[in-house]
Coordinates of C-alpha atoms in Angstrom, one line a residue:
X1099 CA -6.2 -11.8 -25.9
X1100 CA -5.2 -15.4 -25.1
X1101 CA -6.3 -15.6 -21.6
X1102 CA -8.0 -19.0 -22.2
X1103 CA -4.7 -20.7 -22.4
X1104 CA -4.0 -19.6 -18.8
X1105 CA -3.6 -22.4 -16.5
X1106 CA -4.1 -22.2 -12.9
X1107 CA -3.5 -24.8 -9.8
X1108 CA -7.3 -24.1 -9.0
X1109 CA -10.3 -26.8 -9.6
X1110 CA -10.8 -28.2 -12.9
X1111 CA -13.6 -25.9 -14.2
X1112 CA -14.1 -22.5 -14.8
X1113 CA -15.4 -20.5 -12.5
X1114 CA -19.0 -17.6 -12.8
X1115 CA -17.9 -14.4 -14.0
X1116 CA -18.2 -12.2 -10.8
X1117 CA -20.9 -9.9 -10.4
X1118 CA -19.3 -6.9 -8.7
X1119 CA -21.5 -4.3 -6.0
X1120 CA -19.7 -1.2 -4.8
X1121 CA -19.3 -2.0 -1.0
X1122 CA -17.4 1.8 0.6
X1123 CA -16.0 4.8 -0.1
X1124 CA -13.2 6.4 2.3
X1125 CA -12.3 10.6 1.1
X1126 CA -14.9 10.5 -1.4
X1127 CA -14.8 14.2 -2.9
X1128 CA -17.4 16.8 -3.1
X1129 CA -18.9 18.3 -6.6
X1130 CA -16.0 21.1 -7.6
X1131 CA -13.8 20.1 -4.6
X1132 CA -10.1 20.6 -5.5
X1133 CA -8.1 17.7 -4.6
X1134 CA -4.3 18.4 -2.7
X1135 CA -1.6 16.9 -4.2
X1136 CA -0.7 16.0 -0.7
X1137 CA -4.0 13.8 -0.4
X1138 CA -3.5 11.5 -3.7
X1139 CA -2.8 7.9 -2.1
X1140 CA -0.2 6.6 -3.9
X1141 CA 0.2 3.0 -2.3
X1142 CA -2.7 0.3 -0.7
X1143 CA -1.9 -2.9 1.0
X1144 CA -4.1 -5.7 2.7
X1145 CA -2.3 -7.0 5.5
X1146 CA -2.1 -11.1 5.4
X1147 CA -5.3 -11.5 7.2
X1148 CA -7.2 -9.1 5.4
X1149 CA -8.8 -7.6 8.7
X1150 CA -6.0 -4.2 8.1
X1151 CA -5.8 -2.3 5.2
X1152 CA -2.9 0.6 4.7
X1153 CA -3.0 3.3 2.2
X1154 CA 0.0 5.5 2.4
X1155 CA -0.5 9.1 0.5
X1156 CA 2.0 12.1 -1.6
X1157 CA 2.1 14.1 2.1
X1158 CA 4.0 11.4 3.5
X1159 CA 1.0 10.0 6.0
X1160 CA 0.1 6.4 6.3
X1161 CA -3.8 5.7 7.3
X1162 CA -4.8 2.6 8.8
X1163 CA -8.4 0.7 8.4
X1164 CA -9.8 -2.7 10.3
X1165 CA -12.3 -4.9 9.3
X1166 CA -15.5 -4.4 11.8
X1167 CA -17.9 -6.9 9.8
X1168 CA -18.2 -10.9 11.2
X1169 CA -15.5 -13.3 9.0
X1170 CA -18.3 -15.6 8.8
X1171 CA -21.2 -13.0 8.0
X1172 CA -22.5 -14.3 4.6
X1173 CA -26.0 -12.7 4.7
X1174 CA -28.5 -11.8 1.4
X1175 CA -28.1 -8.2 0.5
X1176 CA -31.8 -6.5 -0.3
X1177 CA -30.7 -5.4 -3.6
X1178 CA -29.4 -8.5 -5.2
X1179 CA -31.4 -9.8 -8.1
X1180 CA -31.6 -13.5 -6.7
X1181 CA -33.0 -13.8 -3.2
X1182 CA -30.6 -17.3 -2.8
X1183 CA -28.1 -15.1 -3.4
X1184 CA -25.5 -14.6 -0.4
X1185 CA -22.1 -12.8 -0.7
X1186 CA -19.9 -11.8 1.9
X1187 CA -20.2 -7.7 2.5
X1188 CA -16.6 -6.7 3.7
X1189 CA -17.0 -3.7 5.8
X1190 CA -13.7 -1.7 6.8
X1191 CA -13.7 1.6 9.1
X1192 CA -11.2 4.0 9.6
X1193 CA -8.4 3.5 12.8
X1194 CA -5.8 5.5 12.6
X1195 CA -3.0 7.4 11.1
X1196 CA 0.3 8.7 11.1
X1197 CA 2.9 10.9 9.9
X1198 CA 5.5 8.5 7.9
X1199 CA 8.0 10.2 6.4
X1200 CA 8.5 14.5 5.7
X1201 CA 10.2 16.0 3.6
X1202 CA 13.8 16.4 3.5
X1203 CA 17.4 17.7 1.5
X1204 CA 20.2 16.0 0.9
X1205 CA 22.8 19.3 0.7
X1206 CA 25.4 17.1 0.0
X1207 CA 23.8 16.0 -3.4
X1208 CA 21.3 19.6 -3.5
X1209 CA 18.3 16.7 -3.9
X1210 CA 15.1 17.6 -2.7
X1211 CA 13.4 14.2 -1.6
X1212 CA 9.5 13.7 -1.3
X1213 CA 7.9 12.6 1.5
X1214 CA 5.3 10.8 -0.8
X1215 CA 4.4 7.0 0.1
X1216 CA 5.7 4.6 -2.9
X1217 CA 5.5 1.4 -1.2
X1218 CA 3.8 -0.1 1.8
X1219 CA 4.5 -3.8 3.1
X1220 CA 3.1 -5.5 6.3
X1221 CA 5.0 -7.6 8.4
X1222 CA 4.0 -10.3 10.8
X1223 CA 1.6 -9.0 14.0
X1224 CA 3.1 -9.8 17.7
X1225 CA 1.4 -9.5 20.6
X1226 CA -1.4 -7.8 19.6
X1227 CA 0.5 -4.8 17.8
X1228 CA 0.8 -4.8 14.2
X1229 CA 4.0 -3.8 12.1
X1230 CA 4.3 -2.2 8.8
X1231 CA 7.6 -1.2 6.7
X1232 CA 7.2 1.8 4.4
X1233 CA 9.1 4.0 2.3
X1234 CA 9.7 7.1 0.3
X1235 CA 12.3 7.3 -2.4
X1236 CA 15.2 6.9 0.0
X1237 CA 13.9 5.9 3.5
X1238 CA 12.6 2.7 4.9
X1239 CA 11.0 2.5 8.3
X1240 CA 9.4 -0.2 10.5
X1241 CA 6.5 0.9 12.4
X1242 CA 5.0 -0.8 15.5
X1243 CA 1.2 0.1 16.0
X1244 CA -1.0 -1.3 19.1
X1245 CA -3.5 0.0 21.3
X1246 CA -2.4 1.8 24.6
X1247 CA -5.0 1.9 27.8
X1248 CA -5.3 5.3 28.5
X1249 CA -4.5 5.8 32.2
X1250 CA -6.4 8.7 34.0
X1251 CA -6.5 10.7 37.5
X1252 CA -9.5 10.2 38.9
X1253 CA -9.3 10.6 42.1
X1254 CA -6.7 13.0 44.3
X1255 CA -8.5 12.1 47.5
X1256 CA -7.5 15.3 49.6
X1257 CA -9.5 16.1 52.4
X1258 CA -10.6 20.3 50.9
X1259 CA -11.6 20.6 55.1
X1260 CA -8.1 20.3 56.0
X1261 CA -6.4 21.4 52.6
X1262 CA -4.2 25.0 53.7
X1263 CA -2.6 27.4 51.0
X1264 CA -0.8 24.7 48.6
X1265 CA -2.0 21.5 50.5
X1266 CA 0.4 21.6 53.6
X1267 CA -1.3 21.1 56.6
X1268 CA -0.2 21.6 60.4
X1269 CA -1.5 20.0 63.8
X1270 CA -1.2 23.3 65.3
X1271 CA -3.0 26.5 64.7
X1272 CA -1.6 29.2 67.3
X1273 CA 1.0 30.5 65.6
X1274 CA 2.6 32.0 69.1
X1275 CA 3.8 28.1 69.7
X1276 CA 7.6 27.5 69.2
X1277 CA 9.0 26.4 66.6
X1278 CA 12.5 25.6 67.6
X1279 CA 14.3 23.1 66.3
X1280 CA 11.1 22.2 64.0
X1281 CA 9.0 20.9 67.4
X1282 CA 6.0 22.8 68.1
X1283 CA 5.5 24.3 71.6
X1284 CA 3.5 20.8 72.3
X1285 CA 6.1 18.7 70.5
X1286 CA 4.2 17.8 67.3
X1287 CA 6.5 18.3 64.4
X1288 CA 6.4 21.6 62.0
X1289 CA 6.2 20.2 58.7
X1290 CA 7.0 23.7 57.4
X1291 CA 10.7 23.5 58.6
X1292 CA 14.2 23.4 57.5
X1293 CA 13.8 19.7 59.0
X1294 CA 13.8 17.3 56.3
X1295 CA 13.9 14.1 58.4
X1296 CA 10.1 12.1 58.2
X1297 CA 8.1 12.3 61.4
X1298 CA 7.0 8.9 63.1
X1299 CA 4.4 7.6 61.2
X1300 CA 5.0 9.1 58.3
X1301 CA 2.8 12.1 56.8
X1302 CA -0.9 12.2 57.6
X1303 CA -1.9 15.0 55.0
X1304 CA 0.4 13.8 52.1
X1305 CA -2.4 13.4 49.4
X1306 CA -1.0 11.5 46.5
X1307 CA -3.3 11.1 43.5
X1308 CA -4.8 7.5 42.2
X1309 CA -4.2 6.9 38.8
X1310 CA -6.4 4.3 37.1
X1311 CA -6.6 2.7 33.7
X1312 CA -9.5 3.2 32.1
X1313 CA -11.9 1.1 29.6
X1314 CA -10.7 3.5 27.0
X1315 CA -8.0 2.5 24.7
X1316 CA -5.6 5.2 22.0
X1317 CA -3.9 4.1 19.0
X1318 CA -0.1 4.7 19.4
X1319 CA 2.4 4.2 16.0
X1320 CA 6.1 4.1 16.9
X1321 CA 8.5 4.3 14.8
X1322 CA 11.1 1.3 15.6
X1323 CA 13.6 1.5 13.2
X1324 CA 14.5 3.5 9.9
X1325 CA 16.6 2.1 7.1
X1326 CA 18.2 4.6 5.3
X1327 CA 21.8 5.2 3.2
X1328 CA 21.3 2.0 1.2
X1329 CA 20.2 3.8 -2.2
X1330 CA 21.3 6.2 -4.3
X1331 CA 18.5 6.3 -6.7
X1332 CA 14.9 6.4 -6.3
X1333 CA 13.7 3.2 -3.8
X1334 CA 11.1 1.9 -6.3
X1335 CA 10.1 -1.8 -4.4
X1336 CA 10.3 -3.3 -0.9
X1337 CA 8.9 -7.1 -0.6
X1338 CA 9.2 -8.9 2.4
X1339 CA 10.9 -12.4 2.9
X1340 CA 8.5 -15.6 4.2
X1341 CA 10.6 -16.1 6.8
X1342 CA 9.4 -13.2 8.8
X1343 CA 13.2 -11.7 9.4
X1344 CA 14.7 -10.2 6.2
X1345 CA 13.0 -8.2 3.2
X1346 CA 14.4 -6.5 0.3
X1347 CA 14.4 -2.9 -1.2
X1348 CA 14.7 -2.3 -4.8
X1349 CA 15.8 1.0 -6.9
X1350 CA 16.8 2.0 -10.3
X1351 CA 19.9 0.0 -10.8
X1352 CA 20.2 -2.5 -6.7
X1353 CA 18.5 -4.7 -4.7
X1354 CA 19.1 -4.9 -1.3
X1355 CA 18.5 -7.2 1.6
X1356 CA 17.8 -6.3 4.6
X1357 CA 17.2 -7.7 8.7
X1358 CA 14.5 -6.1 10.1
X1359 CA 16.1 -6.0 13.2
X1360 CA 19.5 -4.4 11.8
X1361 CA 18.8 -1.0 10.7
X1362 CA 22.7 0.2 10.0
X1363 CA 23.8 -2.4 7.1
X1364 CA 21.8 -4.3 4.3
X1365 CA 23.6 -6.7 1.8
X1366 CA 23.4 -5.7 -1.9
X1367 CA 22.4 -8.8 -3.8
X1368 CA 21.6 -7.2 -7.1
X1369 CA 23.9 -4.8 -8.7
X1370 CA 23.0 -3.7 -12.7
X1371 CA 25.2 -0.2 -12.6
X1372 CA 27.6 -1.1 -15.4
X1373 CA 31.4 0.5 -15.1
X1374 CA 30.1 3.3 -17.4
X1375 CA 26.8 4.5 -16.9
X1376 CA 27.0 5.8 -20.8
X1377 CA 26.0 1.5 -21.3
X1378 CA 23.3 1.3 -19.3
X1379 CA 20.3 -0.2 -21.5
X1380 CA 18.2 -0.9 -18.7
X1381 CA 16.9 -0.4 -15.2
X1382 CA 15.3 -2.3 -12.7
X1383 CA 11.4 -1.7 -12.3
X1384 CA 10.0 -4.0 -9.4
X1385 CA 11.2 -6.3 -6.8
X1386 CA 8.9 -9.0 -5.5
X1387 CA 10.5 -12.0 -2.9
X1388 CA 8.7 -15.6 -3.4
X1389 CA 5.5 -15.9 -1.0
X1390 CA 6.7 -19.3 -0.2
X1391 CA 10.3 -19.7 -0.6
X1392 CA 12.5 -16.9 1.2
X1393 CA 15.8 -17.9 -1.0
X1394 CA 13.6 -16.8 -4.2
X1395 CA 12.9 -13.5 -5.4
X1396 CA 11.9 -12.1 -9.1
X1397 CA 12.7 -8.8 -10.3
X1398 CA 11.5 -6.8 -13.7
X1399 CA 13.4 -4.7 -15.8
X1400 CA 12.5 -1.8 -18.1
X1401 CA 13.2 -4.0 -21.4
X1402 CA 10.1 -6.0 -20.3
X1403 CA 11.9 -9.1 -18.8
X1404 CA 12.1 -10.9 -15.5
X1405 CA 14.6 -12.5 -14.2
X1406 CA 14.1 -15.1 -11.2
X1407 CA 17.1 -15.5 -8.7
X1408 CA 17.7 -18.5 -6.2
X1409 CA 19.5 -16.5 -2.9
X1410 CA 21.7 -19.9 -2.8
X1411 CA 23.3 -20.3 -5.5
X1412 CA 25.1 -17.2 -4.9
X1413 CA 25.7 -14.3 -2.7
X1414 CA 25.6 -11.6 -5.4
X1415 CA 23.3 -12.5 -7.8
X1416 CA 25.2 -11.0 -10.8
X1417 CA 23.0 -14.4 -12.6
X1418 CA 20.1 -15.1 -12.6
X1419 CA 18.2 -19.1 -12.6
X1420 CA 15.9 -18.1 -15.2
X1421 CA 15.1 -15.2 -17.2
X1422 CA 11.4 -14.4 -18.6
X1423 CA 10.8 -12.5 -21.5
X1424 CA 8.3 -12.6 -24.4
X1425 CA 10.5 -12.6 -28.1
X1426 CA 9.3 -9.0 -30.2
X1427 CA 7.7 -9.9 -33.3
X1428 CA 8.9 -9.2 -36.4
X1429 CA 8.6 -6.2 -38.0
X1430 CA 6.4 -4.3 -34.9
X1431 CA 9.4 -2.3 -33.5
X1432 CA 8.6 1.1 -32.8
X1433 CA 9.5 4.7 -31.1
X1434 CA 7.3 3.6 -28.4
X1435 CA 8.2 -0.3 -28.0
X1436 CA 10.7 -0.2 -25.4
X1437 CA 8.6 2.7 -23.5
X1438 CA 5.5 0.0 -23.3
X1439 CA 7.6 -2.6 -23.1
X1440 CA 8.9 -1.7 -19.5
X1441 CA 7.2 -3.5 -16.5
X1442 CA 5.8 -1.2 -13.9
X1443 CA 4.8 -3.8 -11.1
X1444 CA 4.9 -8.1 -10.4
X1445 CA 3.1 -10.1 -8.5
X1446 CA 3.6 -13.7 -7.1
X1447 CA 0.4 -15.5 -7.0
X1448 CA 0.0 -17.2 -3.6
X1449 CA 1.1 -20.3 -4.3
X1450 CA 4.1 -19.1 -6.0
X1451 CA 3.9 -20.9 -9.2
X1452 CA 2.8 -17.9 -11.1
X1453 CA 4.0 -14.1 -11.6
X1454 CA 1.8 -11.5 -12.9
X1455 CA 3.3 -8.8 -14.8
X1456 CA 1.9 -5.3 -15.7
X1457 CA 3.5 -3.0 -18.7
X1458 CA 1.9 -0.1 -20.0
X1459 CA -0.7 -1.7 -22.6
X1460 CA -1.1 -5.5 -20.9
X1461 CA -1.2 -8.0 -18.3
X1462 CA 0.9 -10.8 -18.5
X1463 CA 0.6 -14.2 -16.7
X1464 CA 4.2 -16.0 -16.8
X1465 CA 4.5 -19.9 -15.5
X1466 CA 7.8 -19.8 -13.2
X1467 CA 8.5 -23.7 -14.9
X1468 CA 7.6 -22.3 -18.4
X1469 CA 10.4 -19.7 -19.3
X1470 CA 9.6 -19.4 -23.3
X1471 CA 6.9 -17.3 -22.9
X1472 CA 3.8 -16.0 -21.1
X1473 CA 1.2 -18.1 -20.8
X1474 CA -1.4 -15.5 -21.0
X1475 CA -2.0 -11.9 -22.1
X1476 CA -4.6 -9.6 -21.4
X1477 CA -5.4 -6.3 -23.3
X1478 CA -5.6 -3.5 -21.3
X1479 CA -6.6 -0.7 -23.0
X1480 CA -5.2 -2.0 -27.0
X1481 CA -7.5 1.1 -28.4
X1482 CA -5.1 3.7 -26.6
X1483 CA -2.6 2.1 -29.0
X1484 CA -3.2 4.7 -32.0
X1485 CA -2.7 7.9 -29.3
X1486 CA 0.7 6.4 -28.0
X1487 CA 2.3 9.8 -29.5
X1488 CA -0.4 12.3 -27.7
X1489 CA 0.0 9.9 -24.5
X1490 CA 4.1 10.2 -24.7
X1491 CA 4.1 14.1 -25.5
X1492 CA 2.0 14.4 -22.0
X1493 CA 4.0 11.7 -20.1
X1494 CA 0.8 9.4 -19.6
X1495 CA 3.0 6.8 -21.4
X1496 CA 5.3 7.0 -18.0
X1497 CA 2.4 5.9 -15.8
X1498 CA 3.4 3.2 -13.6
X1499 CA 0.0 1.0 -13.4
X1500 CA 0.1 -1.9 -10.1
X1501 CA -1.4 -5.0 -11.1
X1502 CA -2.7 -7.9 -8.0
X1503 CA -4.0 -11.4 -8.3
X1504 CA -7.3 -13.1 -5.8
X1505 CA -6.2 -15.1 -3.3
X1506 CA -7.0 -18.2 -5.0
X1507 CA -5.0 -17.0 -8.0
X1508 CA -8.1 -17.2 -10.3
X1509 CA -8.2 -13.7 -11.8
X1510 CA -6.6 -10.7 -12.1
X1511 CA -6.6 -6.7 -12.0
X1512 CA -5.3 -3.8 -13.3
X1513 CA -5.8 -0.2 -13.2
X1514 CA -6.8 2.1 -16.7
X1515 CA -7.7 6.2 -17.1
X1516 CA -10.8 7.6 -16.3
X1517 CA -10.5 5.8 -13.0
X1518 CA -11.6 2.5 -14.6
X1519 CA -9.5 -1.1 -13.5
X1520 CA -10.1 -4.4 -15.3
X1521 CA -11.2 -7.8 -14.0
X1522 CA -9.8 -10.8 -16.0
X1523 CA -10.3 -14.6 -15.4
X1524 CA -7.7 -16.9 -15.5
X1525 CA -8.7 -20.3 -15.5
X1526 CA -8.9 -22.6 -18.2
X1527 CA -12.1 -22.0 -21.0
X1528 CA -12.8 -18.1 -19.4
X1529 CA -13.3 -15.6 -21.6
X1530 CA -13.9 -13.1 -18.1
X1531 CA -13.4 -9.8 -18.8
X1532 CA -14.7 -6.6 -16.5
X1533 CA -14.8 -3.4 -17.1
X1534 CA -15.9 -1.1 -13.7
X1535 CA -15.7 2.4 -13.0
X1536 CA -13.6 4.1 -9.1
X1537 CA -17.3 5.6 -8.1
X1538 CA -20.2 4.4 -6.4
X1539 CA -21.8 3.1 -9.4
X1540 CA -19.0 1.4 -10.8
X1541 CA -20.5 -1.2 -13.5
X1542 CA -20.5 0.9 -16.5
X1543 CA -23.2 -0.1 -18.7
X1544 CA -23.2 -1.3 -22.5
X1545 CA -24.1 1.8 -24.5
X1546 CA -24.1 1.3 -28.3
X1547 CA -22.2 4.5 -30.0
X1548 CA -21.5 5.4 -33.6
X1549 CA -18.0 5.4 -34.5
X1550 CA -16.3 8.8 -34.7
X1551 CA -13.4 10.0 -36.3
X1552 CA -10.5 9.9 -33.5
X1553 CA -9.6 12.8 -31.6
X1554 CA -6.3 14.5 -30.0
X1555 CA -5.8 14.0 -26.5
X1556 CA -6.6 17.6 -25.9
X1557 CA -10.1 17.5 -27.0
X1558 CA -10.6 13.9 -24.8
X1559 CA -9.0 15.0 -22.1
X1560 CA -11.6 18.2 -21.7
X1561 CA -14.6 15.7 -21.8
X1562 CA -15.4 12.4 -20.2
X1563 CA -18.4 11.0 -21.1
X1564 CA -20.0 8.5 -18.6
X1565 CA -21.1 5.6 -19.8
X1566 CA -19.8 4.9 -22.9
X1567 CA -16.7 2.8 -22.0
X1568 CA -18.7 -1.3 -22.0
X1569 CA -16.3 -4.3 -21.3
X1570 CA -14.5 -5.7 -24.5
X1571 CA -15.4 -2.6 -26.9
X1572 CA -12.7 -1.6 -28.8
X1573 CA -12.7 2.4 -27.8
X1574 CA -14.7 3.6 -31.3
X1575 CA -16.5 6.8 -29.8
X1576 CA -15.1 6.3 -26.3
X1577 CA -13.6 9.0 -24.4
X1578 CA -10.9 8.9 -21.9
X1579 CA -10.1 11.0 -19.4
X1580 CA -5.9 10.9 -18.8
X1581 CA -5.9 13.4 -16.0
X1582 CA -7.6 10.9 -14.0
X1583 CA -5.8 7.3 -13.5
X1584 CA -6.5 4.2 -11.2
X1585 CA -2.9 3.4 -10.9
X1586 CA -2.9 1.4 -7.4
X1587 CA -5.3 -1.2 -6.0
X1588 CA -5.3 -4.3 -3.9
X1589 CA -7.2 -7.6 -3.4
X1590 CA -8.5 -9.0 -0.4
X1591 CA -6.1 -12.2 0.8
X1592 CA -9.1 -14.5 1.1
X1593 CA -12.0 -13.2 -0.7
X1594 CA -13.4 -11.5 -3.6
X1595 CA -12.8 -8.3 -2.6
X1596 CA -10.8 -5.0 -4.8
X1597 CA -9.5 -1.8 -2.7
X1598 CA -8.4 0.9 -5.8
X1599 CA -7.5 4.2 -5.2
X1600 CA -8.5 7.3 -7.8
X1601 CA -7.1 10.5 -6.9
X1602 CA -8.0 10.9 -2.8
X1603 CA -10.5 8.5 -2.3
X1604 CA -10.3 5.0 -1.4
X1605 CA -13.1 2.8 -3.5
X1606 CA -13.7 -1.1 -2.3
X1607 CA -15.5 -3.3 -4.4
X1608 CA -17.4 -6.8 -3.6
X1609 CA -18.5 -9.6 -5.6

């Protein structure tokens, strides 16, 4: 691992390793409780602020949590070692959800599509409502979700004294008085007539009820637009532009742009479908716009490059302005290289002079003005390396892992098995490297263990032993559980702060 030759923007020295403290736990699971396939969240974003988080799940629903803890709450925690010690505790609670996307066919193409969640994007608040853009594999939509004062009866203010059979009243009560003409014998009016013309004065016992708003407030999502007939393959990114009007939605083999307020037509800017399919040699994995310019976007491919395109210099970006890719060494082709080689998720760091990549065995840092090479790697799990045949005869080797960067760009994450993700520094002269566990213990301690003779993945996969995974070890003795997989997380905008999700349950992390 070469992380020390990273080089970030941020202050000239290196920054503490961060001691992490498991902060909350949203659907945590019971002992033997069977999870639903329908329940596995399968995307988490922080909005810009950090006071929303959205986790969007395989049954299609999006669920929606606010910060409730004081921004500039920075008290000592009881447990912490030091007493001079202050960190800031994020606290999130649940607000509300809704039903994204269902599932549907296409009978012209007999294609079954999943309402599953693959990407969530939020979009810039207005007037006190938030907006959020999510999708399944062929639908986009653009949500609008605010708080409504509920309005209540509370008061019908009828008279019950003078209230007769369904609330009409009259002035007379001999019923021998005429009625002619809807008069009454005395020449009051019969309200019970044929006559439909108002009496002077209107009427005296029309109750009307008083509706009020009350103090008490519901959560109303509304759809506002859907996106949809721009993709024939399987919508794999959507990113949103800095300008606040356009984003872009990514599959297999197109990019497209989109206004957010035009629903019917988007502009394909990236086309890769060659004339015969039978030469396709790659696909495109992940679509990511520039954080700071909206005429710059980056997109990865399943050979393991990236390719940066400027929006001006052309309006289809059949080229690209610069092309990223790390050259194979000699003599380490495999089966398996172009299977690890492909990028699963990039990430712009917020000042936009880095993009973080994520294949299936490391992180990459690349240096948008430094196209020769990456300018850091990080091992994610290199002792997985000798099982690469067990993990491709069970399709782990197709797991998509997300990757994010802190706000101030000065580590990294990334998601492993057995519900474990990885902390890496970045600056200049850190070696940082944490290992924590998706539970409510999640620093895993150092535990020395003889080596062992490796084992098939059947025979891991039917026991996970707790504790014996320590940061940096090199996986002698260590079992790892492939059913269970930390593929999506999420950092906190401003603050040291880690959302991951393993299975149904949402874990967030502090340091």
């Amino acid at each position: 691992m070469n992380g020390g030759d990273a080089a970030t923007s941020q202050g000239s020295g290196p920054p503490p390793p961060l001691e992490w403290r498991f902060s909350q736990v949203f659907g945590e699971r019971t002992a033997g409780e069977e999870v639903q396939e329908v329940d596995i969240i399968s995307a988490i974003e922080f909005n810009k602020s950090g006071d929303h988080l959205a986790t969007g799940d395989r049954g299609g629903r999006v669920v929606l949590f606010e910060r409730t803890d004081a921004k500039d709450h920075g008290g000592s925690r009881r447990d912490l070692e030091r007493a001079d010690y202050a960190v800031k505790h994020p606290e999130f609670r649940y607000k509300t959800e809704f039903q994204s996307h269902e599932p549907e066919f296409d009978y012209l193409k007999s294609l079954e599509i999943e309402e599953k969640i693959n990407k969530i994007r939020w979009c810039q608040p207005a007037n006190g409502a938030l907006f959020l853009l999510s999708t399944n594999d062929k639908t986009i939509k653009f949500w609008k979700v605010q708080e409504k004062k509920i309005k209540k009866v509370c008061d019908m203010n009828v008279d019950p004294s003078k209230a007769v059979g369904n609330g009409c009243l009259t002035s007379s009560s001999s019923p021998s008085q005429s009625v002619a003409n809807g008069l009454y014998a005395d020449g009051t009016h019969n309200y019970l007539s044929n006559d439909f013309s108002f009496p002077p004065g209107g009427f005296p016992s029309l109750h009307l009820p008083v509706v009020v708003t009350s103090q008490e407030a519901s959560i109303v999502a509304r759809c506002r637009r859907v996106y949809t007939h721009a993709h024939d393959y399987h919508i794999n990114s959507i990113s949103n532009s800095s300008d606040g009007e356009t984003f872009i939605s990514a599959d297999d083999l197109r990019v497209n742009l989109w206004n957010l307020g035009i629903s019917n037509q988007s502009f394909n800017i990236v086309d890769v479908k060659p004339a015969n399919m039978e030469d396709l040699t790659e696909v495109i994995t992940s679509a990511e716009f520039h954080p700071i310019h909206c005429n710059v976007l980056a997109y990865s491919s399943s050979k393991g490059s990236i390719r940066l395109i400027d929006l001006r210099q052309s309006a289809l970006c059949d080229t690209h302005s610069k092309l990223f890719e790390e050259p194979e060494a000699p003599g380490s082709r495999s089966f398996f290289t172009e299977i690890i080689a492909s990028i699963s998720d990039i990430k712009f760091s917020k000042d936009g002079r880095y993009i973080l990549s994520r294949d299936y065995m490391t992180l990459k840092l690349w240096d948008i003005n430094m196209d020769s090479g990456p300018v850091a790697t990080y091992q994610v799990h290199e002792h997985l390396r000798p099982k690469l045949c067990d993990l491709y005869e069970n399709d782990s080797i197709f797991d998509k892992f997300e990757c994010c960067l802190s706000g101030d760009g000065s580590r990294v994450a990334t998601g492993s098995y057995s519900n474990l993700f990885r902390v890496f520094g970045v600056a200049p002269g850190i070696t940082e490297a944490t290992t924590l566990e998706a539970s409510k213990n999640p620093m895993r301690r150092q535990v020395q263990t003889p080596s062992r003779p490796s084992r098939s993945l059947s025979s891991i996969t039917r026991v996970v032993r707790r504790g014996s995974e320590s940061p940096g070890s090199d996986g002698n003795g260590n079992s790892f559980d492939f059913t269970t997989k930390l593929l999506h997380l999420a950092w906190h905008p401003t603050e040291n702060s880690v959302a991951c999700a393993a299975a149904n349950s949402l874990y967030m992390y502090y340091a």
